[in-house]
PDB file of C-alpha atoms in Angstrom:
ATOM      1  CA  UNK A   1     228.466 -32.106 159.195  1.00  0.00           C
ATOM      2  CA  UNK A   2     229.730 -28.562 158.808  1.00  0.00           C
ATOM      3  CA  UNK A   3     226.451 -27.567 157.176  1.00  0.00           C
ATOM      4  CA  UNK A   4     224.400 -29.066 160.011  1.00  0.00           C
ATOM      5  CA  UNK A   5     226.568 -27.313 162.599  1.00  0.00           C
ATOM      6  CA  UNK A   6     226.089 -24.011 160.767  1.00  0.00           C
ATOM      7  CA  UNK A   7     222.291 -24.477 160.743  1.00  0.00           C
ATOM      8  CA  UNK A   8     222.291 -25.417 164.420  1.00  0.00           C
ATOM      9  CA  UNK A   9     224.341 -22.346 165.336  1.00  0.00           C
ATOM     10  CA  UNK A  10     222.088 -20.097 163.266  1.00  0.00           C
ATOM     11  CA  UNK A  11     219.026 -21.574 164.988  1.00  0.00           C
ATOM     12  CA  UNK A  12     220.513 -20.990 168.435  1.00  0.00           C
ATOM     13  CA  UNK A  13     221.411 -17.403 167.576  1.00  0.00           C
ATOM     14  CA  UNK A  14     217.958 -16.905 166.112  1.00  0.00           C
ATOM     15  CA  UNK A  15     216.314 -18.099 169.321  1.00  0.00           C
ATOM     16  CA  UNK A  16     218.528 -15.762 171.350  1.00  0.00           C
ATOM     17  CA  UNK A  17     217.658 -12.811 169.104  1.00  0.00           C
ATOM     18  CA  UNK A  18     213.964 -13.660 169.472  1.00  0.00           C
ATOM     19  CA  UNK A  19     214.257 -13.741 173.260  1.00  0.00           C
ATOM     20  CA  UNK A  20     216.030 -10.401 173.258  1.00  0.00           C
ATOM     21  CA  UNK A  21     213.505  -8.841 170.885  1.00  0.00           C
ATOM     22  CA  UNK A  22     210.592  -9.481 173.243  1.00  0.00           C
ATOM     23  CA  UNK A  23     212.515  -8.237 176.262  1.00  0.00           C
ATOM     24  CA  UNK A  24     214.217 -11.047 178.103  1.00  0.00           C
ATOM     25  CA  UNK A  25     214.491  -8.678 181.045  1.00  0.00           C
ATOM     26  CA  UNK A  26     212.408  -5.688 182.080  1.00  0.00           C
ATOM     27  CA  UNK A  27     214.897  -3.042 180.975  1.00  0.00           C
ATOM     28  CA  UNK A  28     215.556  -4.769 177.665  1.00  0.00           C
ATOM     29  CA  UNK A  29     211.824  -4.718 177.085  1.00  0.00           C
ATOM     30  CA  UNK A  30     211.372  -1.067 178.092  1.00  0.00           C
ATOM     31  CA  UNK A  31     214.787   0.663 177.997  1.00  0.00           C
ATOM     32  CA  UNK A  32     215.505   4.195 179.129  1.00  0.00           C
ATOM     33  CA  UNK A  33     214.532   3.980 182.811  1.00  0.00           C
ATOM     34  CA  UNK A  34     215.790   6.875 184.902  1.00  0.00           C
ATOM     35  CA  UNK A  35     216.079   4.626 187.979  1.00  0.00           C
ATOM     36  CA  UNK A  36     215.329   0.959 188.660  1.00  0.00           C
ATOM     37  CA  UNK A  37     215.515  -1.019 191.908  1.00  0.00           C
ATOM     38  CA  UNK A  38     214.837  -4.715 192.444  1.00  0.00           C
ATOM     39  CA  UNK A  39     216.249  -7.893 193.973  1.00  0.00           C
ATOM     40  CA  UNK A  40     215.867  -9.632 190.602  1.00  0.00           C
ATOM     41  CA  UNK A  41     217.895  -8.821 187.519  1.00  0.00           C
ATOM     42  CA  UNK A  42     216.244  -6.134 185.414  1.00  0.00           C
ATOM     43  CA  UNK A  43     219.075  -6.186 182.859  1.00  0.00           C
ATOM     44  CA  UNK A  44     219.589  -9.850 181.993  1.00  0.00           C
ATOM     45  CA  UNK A  45     222.976  -9.890 183.754  1.00  0.00           C
ATOM     46  CA  UNK A  46     223.806 -10.613 187.416  1.00  0.00           C
ATOM     47  CA  UNK A  47     224.009  -7.098 188.849  1.00  0.00           C
ATOM     48  CA  UNK A  48     224.952  -5.993 192.335  1.00  0.00           C
ATOM     49  CA  UNK A  49     221.561  -5.063 193.780  1.00  0.00           C
ATOM     50  CA  UNK A  50     222.010  -4.237 197.483  1.00  0.00           C
ATOM     51  CA  UNK A  51     224.578  -3.311 200.100  1.00  0.00           C
ATOM     52  CA  UNK A  52     223.697  -4.877 203.441  1.00  0.00           C
ATOM     53  CA  UNK A  53     224.805  -4.165 207.019  1.00  0.00           C
ATOM     54  CA  UNK A  54     224.594  -7.010 209.493  1.00  0.00           C
ATOM     55  CA  UNK A  55     223.319  -6.171 212.951  1.00  0.00           C
ATOM     56  CA  UNK A  56     225.811  -8.366 214.813  1.00  0.00           C
ATOM     57  CA  UNK A  57     228.902  -6.243 214.136  1.00  0.00           C
ATOM     58  CA  UNK A  58     227.884  -3.597 211.531  1.00  0.00           C
ATOM     59  CA  UNK A  59     229.898  -5.326 208.807  1.00  0.00           C
ATOM     60  CA  UNK A  60     228.767  -4.384 205.289  1.00  0.00           C
ATOM     61  CA  UNK A  61     228.910  -6.110 201.907  1.00  0.00           C
ATOM     62  CA  UNK A  62     227.453  -5.819 198.405  1.00  0.00           C
ATOM     63  CA  UNK A  63     225.377  -8.677 196.981  1.00  0.00           C
ATOM     64  CA  UNK A  64     224.391  -9.695 193.469  1.00  0.00           C
ATOM     65  CA  UNK A  65     221.107 -11.297 192.479  1.00  0.00           C
ATOM     66  CA  UNK A  66     222.670 -14.766 192.380  1.00  0.00           C
ATOM     67  CA  UNK A  67     224.466 -14.337 195.708  1.00  0.00           C
ATOM     68  CA  UNK A  68     221.113 -13.613 197.345  1.00  0.00           C
ATOM     69  CA  UNK A  69     219.376 -16.587 195.711  1.00  0.00           C
ATOM     70  CA  UNK A  70     222.254 -18.944 196.557  1.00  0.00           C
ATOM     71  CA  UNK A  71     222.131 -18.045 200.254  1.00  0.00           C
ATOM     72  CA  UNK A  72     225.325 -15.987 200.557  1.00  0.00           C
ATOM     73  CA  UNK A  73     223.448 -12.997 201.963  1.00  0.00           C
ATOM     74  CA  UNK A  74     221.801 -15.017 204.735  1.00  0.00           C
ATOM     75  CA  UNK A  75     225.125 -16.691 205.536  1.00  0.00           C
ATOM     76  CA  UNK A  76     226.831 -13.297 205.780  1.00  0.00           C
ATOM     77  CA  UNK A  77     224.176 -11.913 208.133  1.00  0.00           C
ATOM     78  CA  UNK A  78     223.991 -14.965 210.379  1.00  0.00           C
ATOM     79  CA  UNK A  79     221.289 -15.241 213.028  1.00  0.00           C
ATOM     80  CA  UNK A  80     220.659 -11.488 213.310  1.00  0.00           C
ATOM     81  CA  UNK A  81     219.183  -8.890 210.975  1.00  0.00           C
ATOM     82  CA  UNK A  82     220.412  -7.641 207.622  1.00  0.00           C
ATOM     83  CA  UNK A  83     219.711  -3.965 206.936  1.00  0.00           C
ATOM     84  CA  UNK A  84     219.876  -2.314 203.506  1.00  0.00           C
ATOM     85  CA  UNK A  85     222.194   0.677 203.333  1.00  0.00           C
ATOM     86  CA  UNK A  86     222.018   0.956 199.518  1.00  0.00           C
ATOM     87  CA  UNK A  87     219.536  -0.312 196.954  1.00  0.00           C
ATOM     88  CA  UNK A  88     221.513  -0.079 193.743  1.00  0.00           C
ATOM     89  CA  UNK A  89     220.063   1.482 190.600  1.00  0.00           C
ATOM     90  CA  UNK A  90     220.046  -1.034 187.722  1.00  0.00           C
ATOM     91  CA  UNK A  91     219.250   1.585 185.063  1.00  0.00           C
ATOM     92  CA  UNK A  92     222.921   2.419 184.573  1.00  0.00           C
ATOM     93  CA  UNK A  93     222.406   5.993 185.755  1.00  0.00           C
ATOM     94  CA  UNK A  94     223.929   5.515 189.221  1.00  0.00           C
ATOM     95  CA  UNK A  95     220.854   6.836 191.036  1.00  0.00           C
ATOM     96  CA  UNK A  96     221.224   4.567 194.052  1.00  0.00           C
ATOM     97  CA  UNK A  97     218.703   4.733 196.890  1.00  0.00           C
ATOM     98  CA  UNK A  98     220.501   5.057 200.226  1.00  0.00           C
ATOM     99  CA  UNK A  99     219.999   5.317 203.966  1.00  0.00           C
ATOM    100  CA  UNK A 100     222.990   6.281 206.135  1.00  0.00           C
ATOM    101  CA  UNK A 101     221.131   6.289 209.474  1.00  0.00           C
ATOM    102  CA  UNK A 102     221.316   2.763 210.871  1.00  0.00           C
ATOM    103  CA  UNK A 103     217.998   2.927 212.734  1.00  0.00           C
ATOM    104  CA  UNK A 104     216.177   3.903 209.526  1.00  0.00           C
ATOM    105  CA  UNK A 105     217.427   1.120 207.253  1.00  0.00           C
ATOM    106  CA  UNK A 106     214.842  -1.418 205.987  1.00  0.00           C
ATOM    107  CA  UNK A 107     215.402  -5.118 206.636  1.00  0.00           C
ATOM    108  CA  UNK A 108     216.218  -7.692 204.021  1.00  0.00           C
ATOM    109  CA  UNK A 109     217.060 -10.417 206.556  1.00  0.00           C
ATOM    110  CA  UNK A 110     215.123 -10.792 209.792  1.00  0.00           C
ATOM    111  CA  UNK A 111     216.485 -13.005 212.590  1.00  0.00           C
ATOM    112  CA  UNK A 112     218.519 -15.047 210.137  1.00  0.00           C
ATOM    113  CA  UNK A 113     215.816 -15.503 207.483  1.00  0.00           C
ATOM    114  CA  UNK A 114     215.459 -13.737 204.144  1.00  0.00           C
ATOM    115  CA  UNK A 115     212.472 -11.399 204.218  1.00  0.00           C
ATOM    116  CA  UNK A 116     209.635 -12.441 201.928  1.00  0.00           C
ATOM    117  CA  UNK A 117     208.423  -9.977 199.294  1.00  0.00           C
ATOM    118  CA  UNK A 118     211.468  -7.705 199.179  1.00  0.00           C
ATOM    119  CA  UNK A 119     212.655  -5.073 201.631  1.00  0.00           C
ATOM    120  CA  UNK A 120     210.684  -4.688 204.852  1.00  0.00           C
ATOM    121  CA  UNK A 121     209.843  -1.138 205.988  1.00  0.00           C
ATOM    122  CA  UNK A 122     208.735  -0.836 209.609  1.00  0.00           C
ATOM    123  CA  UNK A 123     206.181   1.998 209.327  1.00  0.00           C
ATOM    124  CA  UNK A 124     208.066   4.015 211.917  1.00  0.00           C
ATOM    125  CA  UNK A 125     211.240   5.516 210.413  1.00  0.00           C
ATOM    126  CA  UNK A 126     212.539   3.265 207.603  1.00  0.00           C
ATOM    127  CA  UNK A 127     213.071   4.727 204.134  1.00  0.00           C
ATOM    128  CA  UNK A 128     215.602   5.072 201.308  1.00  0.00           C
ATOM    129  CA  UNK A 129     216.443   8.381 199.679  1.00  0.00           C
ATOM    130  CA  UNK A 130     216.793   8.690 195.912  1.00  0.00           C
ATOM    131  CA  UNK A 131     218.828  11.441 194.219  1.00  0.00           C
ATOM    132  CA  UNK A 132     217.176  14.717 193.293  1.00  0.00           C
ATOM    133  CA  UNK A 133     217.260  14.087 189.539  1.00  0.00           C
ATOM    134  CA  UNK A 134     214.767  11.229 189.314  1.00  0.00           C
ATOM    135  CA  UNK A 135     212.207  12.937 187.064  1.00  0.00           C
ATOM    136  CA  UNK A 136     212.452  16.385 185.506  1.00  0.00           C
ATOM    137  CA  UNK A 137     208.790  17.278 185.045  1.00  0.00           C
ATOM    138  CA  UNK A 138     205.651  15.663 186.415  1.00  0.00           C
ATOM    139  CA  UNK A 139     203.712  16.002 183.137  1.00  0.00           C
ATOM    140  CA  UNK A 140     205.766  13.281 181.432  1.00  0.00           C
ATOM    141  CA  UNK A 141     206.752  10.418 183.719  1.00  0.00           C
ATOM    142  CA  UNK A 142     206.022   6.777 184.494  1.00  0.00           C
ATOM    143  CA  UNK A 143     206.507   4.585 187.545  1.00  0.00           C
ATOM    144  CA  UNK A 144     205.948   0.913 188.387  1.00  0.00           C
ATOM    145  CA  UNK A 145     205.900  -0.411 191.961  1.00  0.00           C
ATOM    146  CA  UNK A 146     205.563  -3.898 193.453  1.00  0.00           C
ATOM    147  CA  UNK A 147     204.627  -3.718 197.123  1.00  0.00           C
ATOM    148  CA  UNK A 148     202.735  -5.532 199.871  1.00  0.00           C
ATOM    149  CA  UNK A 149     201.448  -3.323 202.645  1.00  0.00           C
ATOM    150  CA  UNK A 150     199.523  -3.925 205.818  1.00  0.00           C
ATOM    151  CA  UNK A 151     195.762  -4.321 205.518  1.00  0.00           C
ATOM    152  CA  UNK A 152     193.243  -2.141 207.303  1.00  0.00           C
ATOM    153  CA  UNK A 153     193.580   1.458 208.455  1.00  0.00           C
ATOM    154  CA  UNK A 154     196.850   3.363 207.997  1.00  0.00           C
ATOM    155  CA  UNK A 155     198.467   6.535 206.713  1.00  0.00           C
ATOM    156  CA  UNK A 156     201.628   5.817 204.721  1.00  0.00           C
ATOM    157  CA  UNK A 157     203.203   6.050 201.256  1.00  0.00           C
ATOM    158  CA  UNK A 158     205.315   3.432 199.460  1.00  0.00           C
ATOM    159  CA  UNK A 159     206.901   5.618 196.775  1.00  0.00           C
ATOM    160  CA  UNK A 160     207.069   9.401 196.590  1.00  0.00           C
ATOM    161  CA  UNK A 161     208.421  11.640 193.827  1.00  0.00           C
ATOM    162  CA  UNK A 162     207.274  14.874 195.403  1.00  0.00           C
ATOM    163  CA  UNK A 163     208.366  18.269 196.658  1.00  0.00           C
ATOM    164  CA  UNK A 164     205.176  19.658 198.141  1.00  0.00           C
ATOM    165  CA  UNK A 165     201.662  20.861 197.390  1.00  0.00           C
ATOM    166  CA  UNK A 166     200.873  20.867 193.685  1.00  0.00           C
ATOM    167  CA  UNK A 167     203.775  18.631 192.662  1.00  0.00           C
ATOM    168  CA  UNK A 168     202.794  15.352 194.278  1.00  0.00           C
ATOM    169  CA  UNK A 169     203.544  12.104 192.464  1.00  0.00           C
ATOM    170  CA  UNK A 170     202.993   9.233 194.896  1.00  0.00           C
ATOM    171  CA  UNK A 171     202.331   5.531 194.347  1.00  0.00           C
ATOM    172  CA  UNK A 172     200.481   3.217 196.705  1.00  0.00           C
ATOM    173  CA  UNK A 173     199.235   5.840 199.121  1.00  0.00           C
ATOM    174  CA  UNK A 174     197.492   4.172 202.084  1.00  0.00           C
ATOM    175  CA  UNK A 175     195.040   6.692 203.506  1.00  0.00           C
ATOM    176  CA  UNK A 176     192.592   5.335 206.056  1.00  0.00           C
ATOM    177  CA  UNK A 177     191.248   2.006 204.752  1.00  0.00           C
ATOM    178  CA  UNK A 178     192.025   2.582 201.052  1.00  0.00           C
ATOM    179  CA  UNK A 179     194.959   2.484 198.631  1.00  0.00           C
ATOM    180  CA  UNK A 180     195.445   5.134 195.939  1.00  0.00           C
ATOM    181  CA  UNK A 181     197.898   6.788 193.610  1.00  0.00           C
ATOM    182  CA  UNK A 182     198.265  10.533 193.996  1.00  0.00           C
ATOM    183  CA  UNK A 183     199.065  12.933 191.195  1.00  0.00           C
ATOM    184  CA  UNK A 184     199.059  16.707 191.590  1.00  0.00           C
ATOM    185  CA  UNK A 185     196.398  17.276 194.230  1.00  0.00           C
ATOM    186  CA  UNK A 186     194.139  14.343 193.213  1.00  0.00           C
ATOM    187  CA  UNK A 187     193.843  10.763 194.430  1.00  0.00           C
ATOM    188  CA  UNK A 188     192.896   7.803 192.217  1.00  0.00           C
ATOM    189  CA  UNK A 189     191.481   5.088 194.449  1.00  0.00           C
ATOM    190  CA  UNK A 190     192.355   1.399 194.134  1.00  0.00           C
ATOM    191  CA  UNK A 191     189.862   0.289 196.768  1.00  0.00           C
ATOM    192  CA  UNK A 192     190.395  -1.261 200.169  1.00  0.00           C
ATOM    193  CA  UNK A 193     193.864  -2.084 201.479  1.00  0.00           C
ATOM    194  CA  UNK A 194     193.712  -5.887 201.503  1.00  0.00           C
ATOM    195  CA  UNK A 195     197.225  -6.763 202.622  1.00  0.00           C
ATOM    196  CA  UNK A 196     198.005  -8.519 199.318  1.00  0.00           C
ATOM    197  CA  UNK A 197     200.924  -7.902 196.977  1.00  0.00           C
ATOM    198  CA  UNK A 198     200.030  -5.506 194.154  1.00  0.00           C
ATOM    199  CA  UNK A 199     201.570  -3.867 191.098  1.00  0.00           C
ATOM    200  CA  UNK A 200     200.838  -0.133 191.089  1.00  0.00           C
ATOM    201  CA  UNK A 201     201.553   1.885 187.933  1.00  0.00           C
ATOM    202  CA  UNK A 202     201.273   5.544 186.987  1.00  0.00           C
ATOM    203  CA  UNK A 203     201.615   6.739 183.377  1.00  0.00           C
ATOM    204  CA  UNK A 204     201.725  10.496 182.810  1.00  0.00           C
ATOM    205  CA  UNK A 205     201.544  12.101 179.388  1.00  0.00           C
ATOM    206  CA  UNK A 206     199.153  12.880 176.533  1.00  0.00           C
ATOM    207  CA  UNK A 207     197.313  15.383 178.763  1.00  0.00           C
ATOM    208  CA  UNK A 208     196.402  12.883 181.463  1.00  0.00           C
ATOM    209  CA  UNK A 209     197.780  10.807 184.300  1.00  0.00           C
ATOM    210  CA  UNK A 210     196.403   7.278 184.372  1.00  0.00           C
ATOM    211  CA  UNK A 211     196.718   4.927 187.346  1.00  0.00           C
ATOM    212  CA  UNK A 212     196.665   1.144 187.181  1.00  0.00           C
ATOM    213  CA  UNK A 213     196.540  -1.588 189.797  1.00  0.00           C
ATOM    214  CA  UNK A 214     197.612  -5.047 188.610  1.00  0.00           C
ATOM    215  CA  UNK A 215     197.270  -3.876 185.010  1.00  0.00           C
ATOM    216  CA  UNK A 216     193.699  -2.608 185.388  1.00  0.00           C
ATOM    217  CA  UNK A 217     192.997   1.088 184.838  1.00  0.00           C
ATOM    218  CA  UNK A 218     191.611   2.866 187.881  1.00  0.00           C
ATOM    219  CA  UNK A 219     191.017   6.209 186.158  1.00  0.00           C
ATOM    220  CA  UNK A 220     192.623   9.293 184.667  1.00  0.00           C
ATOM    221  CA  UNK A 221     193.069  12.889 185.753  1.00  0.00           C
ATOM    222  CA  UNK A 222     194.459  15.902 183.911  1.00  0.00           C
ATOM    223  CA  UNK A 223     198.185  16.507 183.938  1.00  0.00           C
ATOM    224  CA  UNK A 224     199.658  19.220 186.110  1.00  0.00           C
ATOM    225  CA  UNK A 225     202.856  21.228 185.857  1.00  0.00           C
ATOM    226  CA  UNK A 226     205.730  21.192 188.267  1.00  0.00           C
ATOM    227  CA  UNK A 227     209.103  19.679 188.962  1.00  0.00           C
ATOM    228  CA  UNK A 228     210.322  17.236 191.559  1.00  0.00           C
ATOM    229  CA  UNK A 229     213.385  17.829 193.702  1.00  0.00           C
ATOM    230  CA  UNK A 230     213.646  14.479 195.459  1.00  0.00           C
ATOM    231  CA  UNK A 231     212.270  10.991 195.745  1.00  0.00           C
ATOM    232  CA  UNK A 232     211.837   8.528 198.582  1.00  0.00           C
ATOM    233  CA  UNK A 233     211.152   4.805 198.807  1.00  0.00           C
ATOM    234  CA  UNK A 234     209.226   3.996 201.980  1.00  0.00           C
ATOM    235  CA  UNK A 235     207.971   7.456 202.931  1.00  0.00           C
ATOM    236  CA  UNK A 236     207.022  10.869 201.607  1.00  0.00           C
ATOM    237  CA  UNK A 237     210.265  12.741 202.183  1.00  0.00           C
ATOM    238  CA  UNK A 238     210.583  11.607 205.797  1.00  0.00           C
ATOM    239  CA  UNK A 239     206.909  11.492 206.821  1.00  0.00           C
ATOM    240  CA  UNK A 240     204.114   8.927 206.347  1.00  0.00           C
ATOM    241  CA  UNK A 241     206.523   5.997 206.715  1.00  0.00           C
ATOM    242  CA  UNK A 242     205.469   2.848 204.882  1.00  0.00           C
ATOM    243  CA  UNK A 243     204.500  -0.323 206.773  1.00  0.00           C
ATOM    244  CA  UNK A 244     205.099  -3.283 204.475  1.00  0.00           C
ATOM    245  CA  UNK A 245     207.416  -4.776 201.881  1.00  0.00           C
ATOM    246  CA  UNK A 246     208.648  -3.233 198.630  1.00  0.00           C
ATOM    247  CA  UNK A 247     210.047  -5.553 195.971  1.00  0.00           C
ATOM    248  CA  UNK A 248     210.536  -3.476 192.835  1.00  0.00           C
ATOM    249  CA  UNK A 249     210.553   0.163 191.682  1.00  0.00           C
ATOM    250  CA  UNK A 250     211.076   1.253 188.053  1.00  0.00           C
ATOM    251  CA  UNK A 251     210.851   4.949 187.159  1.00  0.00           C
ATOM    252  CA  UNK A 252     210.944   6.695 183.771  1.00  0.00           C
ATOM    253  CA  UNK A 253     211.368  10.377 183.017  1.00  0.00           C
ATOM    254  CA  UNK A 254     208.999   9.855 180.068  1.00  0.00           C
ATOM    255  CA  UNK A 255     205.568   8.621 179.029  1.00  0.00           C
ATOM    256  CA  UNK A 256     205.806   4.816 178.837  1.00  0.00           C
ATOM    257  CA  UNK A 257     202.213   4.246 177.753  1.00  0.00           C
ATOM    258  CA  UNK A 258     203.309   2.301 174.681  1.00  0.00           C
ATOM    259  CA  UNK A 259     205.411  -0.083 176.807  1.00  0.00           C
ATOM    260  CA  UNK A 260     203.084  -0.358 179.804  1.00  0.00           C
ATOM    261  CA  UNK A 261     201.333  -3.630 178.995  1.00  0.00           C
ATOM    262  CA  UNK A 262     204.548  -5.410 178.024  1.00  0.00           C
ATOM    263  CA  UNK A 263     206.397  -4.175 181.109  1.00  0.00           C
ATOM    264  CA  UNK A 264     203.525  -5.017 183.455  1.00  0.00           C
ATOM    265  CA  UNK A 265     203.329  -8.489 181.914  1.00  0.00           C
ATOM    266  CA  UNK A 266     207.054  -8.942 182.560  1.00  0.00           C
ATOM    267  CA  UNK A 267     206.650  -7.825 186.175  1.00  0.00           C
ATOM    268  CA  UNK A 268     203.595 -10.010 186.782  1.00  0.00           C
ATOM    269  CA  UNK A 269     205.437 -13.020 185.364  1.00  0.00           C
ATOM    270  CA  UNK A 270     208.344 -12.372 187.739  1.00  0.00           C
ATOM    271  CA  UNK A 271     206.063 -12.289 190.792  1.00  0.00           C
ATOM    272  CA  UNK A 272     203.508 -15.116 190.476  1.00  0.00           C
ATOM    273  CA  UNK A 273     201.616 -14.091 193.635  1.00  0.00           C
ATOM    274  CA  UNK A 274     200.501 -10.837 192.007  1.00  0.00           C
ATOM    275  CA  UNK A 275     196.784 -10.891 191.111  1.00  0.00           C
TER     276      UNK A 275
END
């Protein structure tokens, strides 16, 4: 009996080690993120992911992944709106994305119902500011974004790691009728804005910057030099405010080309409505 128990325990531990080795969570699979934001667990634990203000009386509270899925967030907010004051960084680096101005906070609960597809940005003034140390140099960086923006004609940006002309690193740029990534002074087109949820990726290193939509390469351009001083989720440093939902942002201060396919597969598995 003792021998069988020992074998059973070894088998269970072996299965757990196998799960961990392939990356049970996104950040186990591709460690070393400089910042990571999501409403799902990226670590395998049950992290605190957002701080929410309820519109009825401005009360605020932190929520974990499980507390959101079990309905505690909706119960806390009640019949009004829940606004995100902080989207917590799951990378362990403490680079939380924040918005202190009440009118500019994205919704996570709307009229008593949890928003579908993440945080809802109104296209008018909603955004979240990231710290100034997100990436150190734009010639070696990677970013992954899950977002669902409005279809048709618009001018907005979902994720910006930019300081100005010549140092632009932007994901899911909606210019006119098309979506693109922007790197340096160049745009890499994804095609028409269709209103669907998409995974946008940008991998910079090895002398080029390559953009992907839903795991498919959309082209490369040469790397540029320059540094970023700030980052914004939902706008480009307070302009071109995003109209749509943002569900996940993972940023690396490094070339993650070797981990891209595995990480994108993890993300696509987590969000079945992605193409």
